Tab-separated table of C-alpha atoms and ligand atoms in Angstrom:
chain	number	residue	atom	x	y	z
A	1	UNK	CA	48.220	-65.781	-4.076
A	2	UNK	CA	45.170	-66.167	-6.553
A	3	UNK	CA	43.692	-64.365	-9.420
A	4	UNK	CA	41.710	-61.266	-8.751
A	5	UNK	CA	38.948	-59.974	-11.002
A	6	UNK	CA	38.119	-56.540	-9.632
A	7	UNK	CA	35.485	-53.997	-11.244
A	8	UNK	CA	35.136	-50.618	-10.998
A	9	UNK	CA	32.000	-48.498	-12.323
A	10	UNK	CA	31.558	-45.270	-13.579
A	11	UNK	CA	31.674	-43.365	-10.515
A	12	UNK	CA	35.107	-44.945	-9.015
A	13	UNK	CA	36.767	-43.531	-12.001
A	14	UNK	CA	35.020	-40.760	-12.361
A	15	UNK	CA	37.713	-38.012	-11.681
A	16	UNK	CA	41.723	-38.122	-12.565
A	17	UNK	CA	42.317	-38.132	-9.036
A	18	UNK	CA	39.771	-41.277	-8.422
A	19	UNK	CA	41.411	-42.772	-11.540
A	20	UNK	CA	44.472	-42.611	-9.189
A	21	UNK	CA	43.179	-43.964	-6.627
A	22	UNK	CA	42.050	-46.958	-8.147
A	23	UNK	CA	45.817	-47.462	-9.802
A	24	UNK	CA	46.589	-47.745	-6.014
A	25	UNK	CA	44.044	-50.442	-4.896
A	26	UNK	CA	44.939	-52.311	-8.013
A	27	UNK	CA	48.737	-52.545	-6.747
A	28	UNK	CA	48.148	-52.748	-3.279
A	29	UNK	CA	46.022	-55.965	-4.378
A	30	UNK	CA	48.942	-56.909	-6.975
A	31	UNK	CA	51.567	-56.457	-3.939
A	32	UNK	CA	50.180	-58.918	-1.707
A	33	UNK	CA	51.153	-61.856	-4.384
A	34	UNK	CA	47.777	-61.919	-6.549
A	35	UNK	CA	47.556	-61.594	-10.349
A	36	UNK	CA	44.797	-58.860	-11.411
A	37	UNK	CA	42.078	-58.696	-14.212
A	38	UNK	CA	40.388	-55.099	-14.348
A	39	UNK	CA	37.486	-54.281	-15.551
A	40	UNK	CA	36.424	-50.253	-16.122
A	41	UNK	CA	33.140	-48.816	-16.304
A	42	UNK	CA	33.021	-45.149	-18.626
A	43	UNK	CA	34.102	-42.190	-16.430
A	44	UNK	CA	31.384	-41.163	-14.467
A	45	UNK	CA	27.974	-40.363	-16.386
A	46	UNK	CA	29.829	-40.040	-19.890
A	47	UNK	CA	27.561	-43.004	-21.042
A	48	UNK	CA	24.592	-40.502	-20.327
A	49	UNK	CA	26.168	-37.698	-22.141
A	50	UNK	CA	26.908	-39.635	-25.558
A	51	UNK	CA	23.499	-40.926	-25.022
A	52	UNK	CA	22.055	-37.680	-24.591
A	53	UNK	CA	24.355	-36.377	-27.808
A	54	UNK	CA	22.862	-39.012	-29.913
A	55	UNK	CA	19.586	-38.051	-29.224
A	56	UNK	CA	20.106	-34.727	-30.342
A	57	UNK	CA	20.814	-35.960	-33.899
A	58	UNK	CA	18.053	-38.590	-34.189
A	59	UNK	CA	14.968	-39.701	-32.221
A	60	UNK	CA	15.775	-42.923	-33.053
A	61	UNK	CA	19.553	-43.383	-33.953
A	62	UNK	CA	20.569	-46.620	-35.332
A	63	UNK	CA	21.224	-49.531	-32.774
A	64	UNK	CA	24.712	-50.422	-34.249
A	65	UNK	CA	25.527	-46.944	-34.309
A	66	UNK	CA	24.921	-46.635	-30.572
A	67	UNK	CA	27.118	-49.161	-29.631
A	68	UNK	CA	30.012	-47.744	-31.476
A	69	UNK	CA	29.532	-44.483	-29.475
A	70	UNK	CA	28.704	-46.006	-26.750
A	71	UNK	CA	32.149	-48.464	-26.198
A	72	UNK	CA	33.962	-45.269	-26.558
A	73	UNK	CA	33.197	-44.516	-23.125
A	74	UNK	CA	35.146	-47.352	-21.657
A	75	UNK	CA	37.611	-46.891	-24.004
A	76	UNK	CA	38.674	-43.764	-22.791
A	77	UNK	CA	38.807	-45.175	-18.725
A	78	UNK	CA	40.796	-48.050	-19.707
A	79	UNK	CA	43.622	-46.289	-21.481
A	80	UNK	CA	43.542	-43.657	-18.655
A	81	UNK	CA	43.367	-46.107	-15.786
A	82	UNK	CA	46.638	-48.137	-17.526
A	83	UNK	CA	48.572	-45.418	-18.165
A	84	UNK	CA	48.102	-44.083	-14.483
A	85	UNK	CA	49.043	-47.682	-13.308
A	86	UNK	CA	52.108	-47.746	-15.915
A	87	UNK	CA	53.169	-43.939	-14.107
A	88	UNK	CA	52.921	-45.924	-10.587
A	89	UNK	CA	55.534	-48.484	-11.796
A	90	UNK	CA	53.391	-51.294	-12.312
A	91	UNK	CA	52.977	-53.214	-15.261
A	92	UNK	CA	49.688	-52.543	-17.515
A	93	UNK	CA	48.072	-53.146	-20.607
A	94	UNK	CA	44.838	-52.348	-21.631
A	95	UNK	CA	41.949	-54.185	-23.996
A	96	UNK	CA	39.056	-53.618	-25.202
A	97	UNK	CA	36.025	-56.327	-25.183
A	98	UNK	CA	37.492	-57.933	-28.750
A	99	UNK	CA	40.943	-58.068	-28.073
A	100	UNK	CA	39.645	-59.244	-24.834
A	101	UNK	CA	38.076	-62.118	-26.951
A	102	UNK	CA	35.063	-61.669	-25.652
A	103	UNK	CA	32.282	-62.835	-28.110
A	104	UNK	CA	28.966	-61.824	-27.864
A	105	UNK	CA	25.596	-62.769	-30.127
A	106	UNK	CA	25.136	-60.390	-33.087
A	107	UNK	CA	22.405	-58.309	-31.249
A	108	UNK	CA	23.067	-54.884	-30.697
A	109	UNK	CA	22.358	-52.753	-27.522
A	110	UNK	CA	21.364	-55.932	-25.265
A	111	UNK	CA	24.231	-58.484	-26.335
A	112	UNK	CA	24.910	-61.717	-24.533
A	113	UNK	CA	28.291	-62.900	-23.921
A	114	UNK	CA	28.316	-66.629	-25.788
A	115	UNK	CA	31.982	-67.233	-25.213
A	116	UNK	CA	35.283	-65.858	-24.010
A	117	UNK	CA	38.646	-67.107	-25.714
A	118	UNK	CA	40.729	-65.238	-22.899
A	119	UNK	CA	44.330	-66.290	-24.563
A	120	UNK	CA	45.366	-62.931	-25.211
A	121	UNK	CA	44.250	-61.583	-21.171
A	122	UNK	CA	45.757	-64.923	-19.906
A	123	UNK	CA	49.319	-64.452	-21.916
A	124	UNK	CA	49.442	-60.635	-20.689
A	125	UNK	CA	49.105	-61.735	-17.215
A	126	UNK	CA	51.676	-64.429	-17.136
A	127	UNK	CA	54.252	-62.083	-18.684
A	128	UNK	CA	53.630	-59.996	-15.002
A	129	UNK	CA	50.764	-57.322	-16.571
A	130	UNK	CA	47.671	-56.225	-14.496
A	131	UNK	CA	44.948	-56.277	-17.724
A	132	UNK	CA	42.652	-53.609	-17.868
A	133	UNK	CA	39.643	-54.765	-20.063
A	134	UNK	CA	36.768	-52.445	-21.055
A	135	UNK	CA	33.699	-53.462	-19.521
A	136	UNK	CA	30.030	-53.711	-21.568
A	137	UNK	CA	31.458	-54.524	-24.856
A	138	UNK	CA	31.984	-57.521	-27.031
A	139	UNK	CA	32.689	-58.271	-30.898
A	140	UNK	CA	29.985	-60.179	-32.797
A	141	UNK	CA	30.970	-63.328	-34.623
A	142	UNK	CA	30.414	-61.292	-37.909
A	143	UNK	CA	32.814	-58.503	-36.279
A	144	UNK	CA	30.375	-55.781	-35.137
A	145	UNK	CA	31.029	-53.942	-31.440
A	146	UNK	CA	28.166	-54.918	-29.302
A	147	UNK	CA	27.168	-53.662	-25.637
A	148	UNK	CA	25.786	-56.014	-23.165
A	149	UNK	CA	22.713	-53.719	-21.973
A	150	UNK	CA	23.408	-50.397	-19.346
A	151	UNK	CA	25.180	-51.627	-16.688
A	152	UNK	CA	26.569	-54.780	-18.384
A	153	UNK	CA	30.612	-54.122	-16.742
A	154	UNK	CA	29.518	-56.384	-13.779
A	155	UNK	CA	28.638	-59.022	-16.195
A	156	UNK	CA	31.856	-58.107	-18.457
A	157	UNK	CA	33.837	-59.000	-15.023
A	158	UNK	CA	31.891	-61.796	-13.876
A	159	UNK	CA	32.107	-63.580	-16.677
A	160	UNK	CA	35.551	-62.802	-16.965
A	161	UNK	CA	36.465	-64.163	-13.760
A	162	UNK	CA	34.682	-67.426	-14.798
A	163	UNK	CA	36.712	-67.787	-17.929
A	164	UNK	CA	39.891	-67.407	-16.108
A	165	UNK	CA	38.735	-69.345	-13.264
A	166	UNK	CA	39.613	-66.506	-11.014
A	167	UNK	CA	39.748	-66.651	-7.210
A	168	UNK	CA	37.557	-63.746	-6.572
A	169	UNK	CA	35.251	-61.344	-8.424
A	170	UNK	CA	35.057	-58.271	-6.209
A	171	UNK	CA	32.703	-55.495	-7.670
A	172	UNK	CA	33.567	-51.910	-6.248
A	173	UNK	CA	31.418	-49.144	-6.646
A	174	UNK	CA	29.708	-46.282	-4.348
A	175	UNK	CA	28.126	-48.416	-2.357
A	176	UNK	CA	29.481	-50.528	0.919
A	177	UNK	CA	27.917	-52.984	-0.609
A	178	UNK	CA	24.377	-54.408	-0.823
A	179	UNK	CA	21.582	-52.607	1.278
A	180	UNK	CA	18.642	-53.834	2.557
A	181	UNK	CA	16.827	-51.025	-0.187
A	182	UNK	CA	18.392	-48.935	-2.257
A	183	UNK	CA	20.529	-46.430	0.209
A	184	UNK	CA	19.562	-42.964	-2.065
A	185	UNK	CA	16.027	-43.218	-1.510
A	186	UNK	CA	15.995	-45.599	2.021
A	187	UNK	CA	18.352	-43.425	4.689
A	188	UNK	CA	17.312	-46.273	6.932
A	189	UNK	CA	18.282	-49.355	4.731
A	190	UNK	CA	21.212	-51.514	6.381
A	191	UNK	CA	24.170	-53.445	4.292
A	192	UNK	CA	23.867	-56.703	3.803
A	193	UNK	CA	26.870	-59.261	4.664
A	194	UNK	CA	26.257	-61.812	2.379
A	195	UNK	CA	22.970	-62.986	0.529
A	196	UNK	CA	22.034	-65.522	-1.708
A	197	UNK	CA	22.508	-65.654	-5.205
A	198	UNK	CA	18.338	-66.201	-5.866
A	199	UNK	CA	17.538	-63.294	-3.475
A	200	UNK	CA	20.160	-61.345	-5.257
A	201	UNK	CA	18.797	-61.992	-8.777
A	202	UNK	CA	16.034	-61.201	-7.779
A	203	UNK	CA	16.655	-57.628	-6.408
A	204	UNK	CA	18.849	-56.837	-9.314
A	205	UNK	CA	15.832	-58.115	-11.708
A	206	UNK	CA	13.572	-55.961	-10.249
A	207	UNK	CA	15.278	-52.730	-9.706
A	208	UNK	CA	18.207	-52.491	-7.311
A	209	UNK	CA	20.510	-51.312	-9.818
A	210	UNK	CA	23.963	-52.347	-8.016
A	211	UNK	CA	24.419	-55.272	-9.749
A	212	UNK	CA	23.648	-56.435	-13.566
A	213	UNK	CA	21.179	-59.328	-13.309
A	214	UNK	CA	22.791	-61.147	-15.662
A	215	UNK	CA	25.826	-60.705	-13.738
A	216	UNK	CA	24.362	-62.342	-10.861
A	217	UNK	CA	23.137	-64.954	-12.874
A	218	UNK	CA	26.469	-65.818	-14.405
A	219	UNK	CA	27.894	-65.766	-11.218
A	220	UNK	CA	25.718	-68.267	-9.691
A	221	UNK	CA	26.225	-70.670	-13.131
A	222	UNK	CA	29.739	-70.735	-13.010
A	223	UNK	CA	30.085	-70.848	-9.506
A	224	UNK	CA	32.411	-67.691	-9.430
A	225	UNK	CA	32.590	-66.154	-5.765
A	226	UNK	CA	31.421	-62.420	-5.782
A	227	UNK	CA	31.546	-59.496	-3.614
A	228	UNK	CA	30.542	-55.984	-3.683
A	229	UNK	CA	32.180	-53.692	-1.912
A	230	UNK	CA	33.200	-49.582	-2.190
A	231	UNK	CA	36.108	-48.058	-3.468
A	232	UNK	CA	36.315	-45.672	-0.937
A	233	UNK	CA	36.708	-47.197	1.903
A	234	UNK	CA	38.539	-50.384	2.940
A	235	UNK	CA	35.166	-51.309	4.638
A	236	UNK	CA	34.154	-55.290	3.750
A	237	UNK	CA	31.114	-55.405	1.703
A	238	UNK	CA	28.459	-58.105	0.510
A	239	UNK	CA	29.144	-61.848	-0.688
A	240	UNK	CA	26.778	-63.238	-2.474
A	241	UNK	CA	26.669	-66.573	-2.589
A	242	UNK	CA	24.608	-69.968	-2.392
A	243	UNK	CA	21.996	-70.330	-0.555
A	244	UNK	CA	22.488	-69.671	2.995
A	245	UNK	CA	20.681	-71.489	6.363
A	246	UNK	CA	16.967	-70.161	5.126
A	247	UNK	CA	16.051	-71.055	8.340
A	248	UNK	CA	18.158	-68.337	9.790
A	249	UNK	CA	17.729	-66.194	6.900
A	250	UNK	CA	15.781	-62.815	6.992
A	251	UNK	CA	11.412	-63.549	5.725
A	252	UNK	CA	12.037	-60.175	3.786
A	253	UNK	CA	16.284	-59.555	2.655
A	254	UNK	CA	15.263	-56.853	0.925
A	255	UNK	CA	13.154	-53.852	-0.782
A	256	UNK	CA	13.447	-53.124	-4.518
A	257	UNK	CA	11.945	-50.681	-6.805
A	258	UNK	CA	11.814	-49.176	-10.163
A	259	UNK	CA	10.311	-45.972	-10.889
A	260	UNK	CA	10.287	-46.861	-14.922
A	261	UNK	CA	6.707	-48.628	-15.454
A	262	UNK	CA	4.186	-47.937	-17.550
A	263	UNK	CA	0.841	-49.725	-18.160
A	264	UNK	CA	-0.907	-50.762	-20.762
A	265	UNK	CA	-4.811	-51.932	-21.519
A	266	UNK	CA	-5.859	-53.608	-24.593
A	267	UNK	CA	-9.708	-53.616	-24.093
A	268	UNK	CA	-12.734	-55.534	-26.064
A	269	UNK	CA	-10.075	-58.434	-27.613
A	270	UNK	CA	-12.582	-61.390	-28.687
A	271	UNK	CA	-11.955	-64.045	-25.864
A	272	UNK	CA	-10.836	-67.374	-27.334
A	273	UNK	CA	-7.640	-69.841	-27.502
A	274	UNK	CA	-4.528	-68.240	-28.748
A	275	UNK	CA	-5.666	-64.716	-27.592
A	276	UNK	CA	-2.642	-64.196	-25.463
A	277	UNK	CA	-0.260	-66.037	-27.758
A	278	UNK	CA	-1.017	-63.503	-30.347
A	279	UNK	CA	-0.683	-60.590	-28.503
A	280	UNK	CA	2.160	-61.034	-26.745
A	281	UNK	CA	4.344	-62.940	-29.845
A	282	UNK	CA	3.616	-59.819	-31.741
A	283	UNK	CA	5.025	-57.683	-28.882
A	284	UNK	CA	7.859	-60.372	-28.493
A	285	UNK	CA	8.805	-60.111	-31.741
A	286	UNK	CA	9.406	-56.740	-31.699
A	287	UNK	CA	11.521	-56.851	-28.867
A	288	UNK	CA	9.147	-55.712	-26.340
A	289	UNK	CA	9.813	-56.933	-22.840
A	290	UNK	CA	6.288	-57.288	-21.059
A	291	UNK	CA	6.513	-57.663	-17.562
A	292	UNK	CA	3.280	-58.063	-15.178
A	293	UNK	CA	-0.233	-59.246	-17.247
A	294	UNK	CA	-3.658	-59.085	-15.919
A	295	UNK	CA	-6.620	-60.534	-17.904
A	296	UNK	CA	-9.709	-60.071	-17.427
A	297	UNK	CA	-13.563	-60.640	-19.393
A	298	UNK	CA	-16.655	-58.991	-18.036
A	299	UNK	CA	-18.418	-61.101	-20.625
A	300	UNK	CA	-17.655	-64.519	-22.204
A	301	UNK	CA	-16.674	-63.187	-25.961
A	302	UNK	CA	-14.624	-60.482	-24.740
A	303	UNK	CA	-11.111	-59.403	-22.578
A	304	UNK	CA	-9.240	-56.838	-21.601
A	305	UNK	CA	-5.859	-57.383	-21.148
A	306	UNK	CA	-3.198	-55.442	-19.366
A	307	UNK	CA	0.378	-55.394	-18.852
A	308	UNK	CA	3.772	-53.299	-17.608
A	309	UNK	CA	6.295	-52.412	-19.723
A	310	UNK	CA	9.179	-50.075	-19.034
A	311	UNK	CA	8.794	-46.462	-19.299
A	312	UNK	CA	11.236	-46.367	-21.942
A	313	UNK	CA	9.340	-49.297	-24.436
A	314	UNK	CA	5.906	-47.525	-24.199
A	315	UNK	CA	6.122	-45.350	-27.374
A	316	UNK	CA	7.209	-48.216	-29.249
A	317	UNK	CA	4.443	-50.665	-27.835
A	318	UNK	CA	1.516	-48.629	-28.472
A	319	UNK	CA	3.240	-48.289	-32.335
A	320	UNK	CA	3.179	-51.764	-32.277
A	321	UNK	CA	-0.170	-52.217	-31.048
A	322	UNK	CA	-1.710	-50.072	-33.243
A	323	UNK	CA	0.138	-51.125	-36.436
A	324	UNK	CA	-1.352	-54.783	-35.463
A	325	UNK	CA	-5.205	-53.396	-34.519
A	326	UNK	CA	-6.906	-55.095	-37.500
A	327	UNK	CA	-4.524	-58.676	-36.929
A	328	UNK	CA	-4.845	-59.107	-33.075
A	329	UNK	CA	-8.481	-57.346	-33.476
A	330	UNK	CA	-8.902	-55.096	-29.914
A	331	UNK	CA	-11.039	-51.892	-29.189
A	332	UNK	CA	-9.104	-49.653	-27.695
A	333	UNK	CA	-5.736	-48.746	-26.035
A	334	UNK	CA	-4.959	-47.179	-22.960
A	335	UNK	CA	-1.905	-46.293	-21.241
A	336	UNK	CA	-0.357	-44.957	-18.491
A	337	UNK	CA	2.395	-43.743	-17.548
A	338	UNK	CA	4.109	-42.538	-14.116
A	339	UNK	CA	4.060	-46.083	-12.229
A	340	UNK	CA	7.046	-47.843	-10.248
A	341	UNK	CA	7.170	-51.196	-9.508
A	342	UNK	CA	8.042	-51.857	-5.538
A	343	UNK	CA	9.175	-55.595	-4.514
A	344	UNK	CA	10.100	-57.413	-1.201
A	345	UNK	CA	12.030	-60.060	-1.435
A	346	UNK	CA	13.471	-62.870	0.682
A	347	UNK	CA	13.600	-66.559	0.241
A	348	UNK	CA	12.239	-67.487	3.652
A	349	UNK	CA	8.919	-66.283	2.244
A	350	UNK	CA	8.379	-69.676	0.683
A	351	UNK	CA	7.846	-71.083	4.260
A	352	UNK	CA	5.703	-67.864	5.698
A	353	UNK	CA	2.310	-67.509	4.087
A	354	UNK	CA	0.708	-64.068	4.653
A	355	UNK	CA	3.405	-61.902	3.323
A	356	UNK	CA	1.764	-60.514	0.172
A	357	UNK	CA	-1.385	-60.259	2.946
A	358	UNK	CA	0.792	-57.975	4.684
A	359	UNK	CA	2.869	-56.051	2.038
A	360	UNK	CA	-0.877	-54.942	0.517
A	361	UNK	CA	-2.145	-54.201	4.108
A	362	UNK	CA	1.195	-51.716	4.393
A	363	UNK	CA	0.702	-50.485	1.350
A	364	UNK	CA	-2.988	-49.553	2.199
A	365	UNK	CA	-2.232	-48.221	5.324
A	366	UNK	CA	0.395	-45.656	3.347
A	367	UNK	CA	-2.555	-44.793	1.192
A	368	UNK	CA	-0.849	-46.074	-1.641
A	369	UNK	CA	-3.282	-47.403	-4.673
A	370	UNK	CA	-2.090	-50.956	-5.708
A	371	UNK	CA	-2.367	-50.590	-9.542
A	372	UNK	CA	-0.931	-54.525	-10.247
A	373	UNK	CA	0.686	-57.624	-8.490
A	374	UNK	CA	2.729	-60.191	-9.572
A	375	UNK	CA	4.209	-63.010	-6.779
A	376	UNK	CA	6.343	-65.736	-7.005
A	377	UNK	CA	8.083	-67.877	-4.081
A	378	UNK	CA	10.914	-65.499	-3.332
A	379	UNK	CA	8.928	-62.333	-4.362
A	380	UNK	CA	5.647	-59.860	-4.246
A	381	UNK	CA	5.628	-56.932	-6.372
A	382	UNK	CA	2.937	-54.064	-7.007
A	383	UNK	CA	2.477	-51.579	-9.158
A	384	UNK	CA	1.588	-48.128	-7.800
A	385	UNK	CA	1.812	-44.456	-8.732
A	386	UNK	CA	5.368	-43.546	-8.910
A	387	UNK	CA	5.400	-40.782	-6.626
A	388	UNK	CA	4.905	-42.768	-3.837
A	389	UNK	CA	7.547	-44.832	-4.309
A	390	UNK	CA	9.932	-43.675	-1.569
A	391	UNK	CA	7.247	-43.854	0.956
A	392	UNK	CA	5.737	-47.345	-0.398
A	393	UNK	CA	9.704	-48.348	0.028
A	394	UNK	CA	10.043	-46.981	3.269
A	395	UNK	CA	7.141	-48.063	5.134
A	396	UNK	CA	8.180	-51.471	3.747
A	397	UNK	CA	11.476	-51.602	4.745
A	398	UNK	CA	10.376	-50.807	8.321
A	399	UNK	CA	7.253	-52.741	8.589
A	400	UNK	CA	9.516	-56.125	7.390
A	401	UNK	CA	11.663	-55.294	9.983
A	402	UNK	CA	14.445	-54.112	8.034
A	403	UNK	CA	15.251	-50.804	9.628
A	404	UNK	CA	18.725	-50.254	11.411
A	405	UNK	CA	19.895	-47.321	13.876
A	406	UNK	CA	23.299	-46.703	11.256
A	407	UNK	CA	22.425	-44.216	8.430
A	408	UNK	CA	23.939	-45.585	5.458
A	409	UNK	CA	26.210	-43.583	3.492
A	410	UNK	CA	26.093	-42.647	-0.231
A	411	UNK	CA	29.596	-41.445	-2.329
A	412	UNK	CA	29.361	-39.838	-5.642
B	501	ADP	P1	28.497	-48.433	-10.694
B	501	ADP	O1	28.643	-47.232	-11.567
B	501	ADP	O2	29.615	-48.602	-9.713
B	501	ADP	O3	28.210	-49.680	-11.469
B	501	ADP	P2	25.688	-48.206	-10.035
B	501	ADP	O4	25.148	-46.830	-9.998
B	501	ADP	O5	25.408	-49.043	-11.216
B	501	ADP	O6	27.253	-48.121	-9.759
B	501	ADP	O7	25.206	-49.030	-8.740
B	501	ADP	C1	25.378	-48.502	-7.447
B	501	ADP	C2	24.083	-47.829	-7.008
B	501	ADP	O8	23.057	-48.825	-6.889
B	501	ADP	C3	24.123	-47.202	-5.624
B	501	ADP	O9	24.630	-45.894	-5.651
B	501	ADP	C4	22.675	-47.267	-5.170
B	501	ADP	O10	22.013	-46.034	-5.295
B	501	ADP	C5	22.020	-48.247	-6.142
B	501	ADP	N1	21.272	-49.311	-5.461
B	501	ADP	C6	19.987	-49.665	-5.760
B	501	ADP	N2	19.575	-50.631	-4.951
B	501	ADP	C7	20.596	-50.915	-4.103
B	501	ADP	C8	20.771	-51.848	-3.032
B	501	ADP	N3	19.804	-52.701	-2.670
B	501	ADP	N4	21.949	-51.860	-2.382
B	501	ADP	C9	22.939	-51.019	-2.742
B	501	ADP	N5	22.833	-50.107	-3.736
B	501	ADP	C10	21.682	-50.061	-4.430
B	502	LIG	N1	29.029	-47.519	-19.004
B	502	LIG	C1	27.902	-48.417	-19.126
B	502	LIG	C2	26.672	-47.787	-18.497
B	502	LIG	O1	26.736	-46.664	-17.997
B	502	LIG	C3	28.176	-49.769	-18.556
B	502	LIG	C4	28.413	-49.826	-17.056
B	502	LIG	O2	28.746	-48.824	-16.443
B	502	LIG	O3	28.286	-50.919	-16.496
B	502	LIG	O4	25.621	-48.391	-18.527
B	503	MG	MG1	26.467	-50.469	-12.286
């Protein structure tokens, strides 16, 4: 007998009839003696489709605007989900993120959660209810909806279940749990039965979209004890926890990509102290997030400098840029677009030198042109031409020994 945070995403509810089927893992879970906290993703892609109705009004729509369309989305799978669990005899109430108490800062589109005052979720339990809270929403201190960023339920839930102090945070989705790679692109890639919180940050950071990093990193702050696993089958998935024997532990745990990346090249800066500062506060300010950065000078007064930004940040960026030409005082500008970023990662590669070596030697032997790198002691990533990303995954994932003989299988 415990408390239960469970999460479900878009696709577990995507259908009345899956909607139902939740209802019944929620009370099966509620029957065995345990108190439950749900939290609901919107119904299959209908975050994409207001999204993509937004878009058809304005270019640019107005971040606070977004959010309020946006939250609807959960709205609508909450009330749904409570209703079918209220139909099935058990007890129900559903909340969205504010009556939820869940604060967030005042930033819209990519709000943090800064506190949760969970009195009203804690009271509706004790009276007997299974809570049903909308996932990726919060209310700003000033009383505007936020979101938390796409894919922001598993951080809704996770920090959830470390308010309440729960038991156990289990996140189900269409996945068995966490692969080896990402299952829709690597047939060969092999679940996971537990990994470490740093190995899972970093995957999620860099592209394996079953989990919101900030999820992962809120789990591994507050200590809360996670699991992914599938709501379609009673199969047991991933637990990610601390650190496990690194000794024992996998050189490579996994393969991550993201086919989102563009580059960018500032050429002919003048080469002196505070060169870097200036460009990349300017891009910082405007909410640019830079990823990998390359400088280099083929003479001592000049640099070129040149970075990765996602896909979706370059129009904005090169605006940026160009509004600031005269200040930060560059040539040119050249971009590209069409680049993924593929990772390995595993924490025993702190102890085995030769692994970037290796992953550029694979790479090479794919005929895949390295475009970037970027390393750190649980990670190597390089930027390449995005077509190639499922065989630059691939040949990873077998030549770090990740390959199994079970084909994984993908729901949805
Ligand atoms: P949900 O709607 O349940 O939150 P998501 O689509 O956000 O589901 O996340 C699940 C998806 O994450 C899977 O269908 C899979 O394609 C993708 N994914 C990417 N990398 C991995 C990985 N390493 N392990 C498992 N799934 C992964
Ligand atoms: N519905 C939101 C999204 O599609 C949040 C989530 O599913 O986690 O990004
Ligand atoms: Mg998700």
């Amino acid at each position: 007998m415990g408390l239960i945070v469970q999460k479900f995403g878009g696709t577990s509810v995507g259908t009345i009839e899956r909607i139902q089927k939740v209802a019944d893992r929620i009370i099966q879970t509620k029957n065995k003696g345990n108190d439950v906290v749900v939290v609901v993703s919107a119904m299959g892609k209908s975050t994409d489709v207001l999204v993509e109705m937004a878009k058809q009004i304005s270019p640019n729509p107005s971040d606070r605007e977004m959010d309020m369309l946006l939250t609807t989305g959960e709205q609508v799978s909450i009330a749904l989900l409570t209703m079918a669990l209220q139909e099935k005899g058990c007890p129900a109430v559903s909340m969205t993120g504010w009556q939820a108490g869940i604060e967030t800062e005042g930033i819209h589109s990519r709000a943090r959660i800064k506190q949760i005052d969970n009195g009203r979720v804690q009271r509706a339990v004790d009276l007997g209810n299974v809570v049903i809270v909308a996932g990726f929403q919060g209310v700003s201190s000033e009383g505007q909806i936020t979101t938390l960023g796409r894919g922001g339920s598993d951080t809704t839930a996770v920090a959830l279940a470390a308010s309440l102090q729960a038991d156990l945070c289990e996140i189900y989705t269409d996945v068995v749990g966490v692969f080896t790679a990402d299952p829709r692109i690597a047939p060969l890639a092999q679940k996971l039965d537990r990994i470490s919180f740093d190995e899972m940050l970093e995957l999620a950071t860099l592209g394996a979209g079953v989990l919101h990093p900030r999820a992962v990193e809120c789990a591994k702050k507050h200590n809360v004890k996670l699991t992914v696993r599938s709501s379609f089958s009673e199969e047991e998935g991933t637990i990610i926890e601390e650190e496990i024997d690194m000794e024992k532990g996998l050189m490579v745990s996994g393969v991550a990509h993201d086919d989102q990346v563009a580059k960018v090249t500032v050429t002919n800066m003048s080469n002196q102290i505070g060169t870097l500062s200036s460009l990349f506060t300017t891009l910082a300010e405007a909410h640019v997030n830079v990823d990998v950065i390359i400088q280099s000078s083929y003479e001592a007064a000049l640099t070129n400098i040149s970075f990765s930004v996602s896909s979706n940040d370059l129009d904005r960026t090169l605006e940026i840029l160009k509004l600031n030409q005269e200040k930060l005082g560059y040539e040119d500008v050249i971009s590209e677009k069409g680049l993924a970023k593929v990772s390995i990662v595993g924490a025993g590669m702190v102890t085995n030198p030769g692994v970037a070596a290796n992953m550029f030697k694979v790479l090479a032997e794919a005929n895949i042109n390295i475009k970037m790198v970027s390393t750190s002691e649980i990670k190597v990533s390089c930027i390449i031409p995005a077509e190639h990303t499922q065989n630059a995954v691939e040949s990873l994932h077998t030549a770090f020994g990740l390959d199994a003989l079970e084909v994984a299988v993908v729901q949805g």
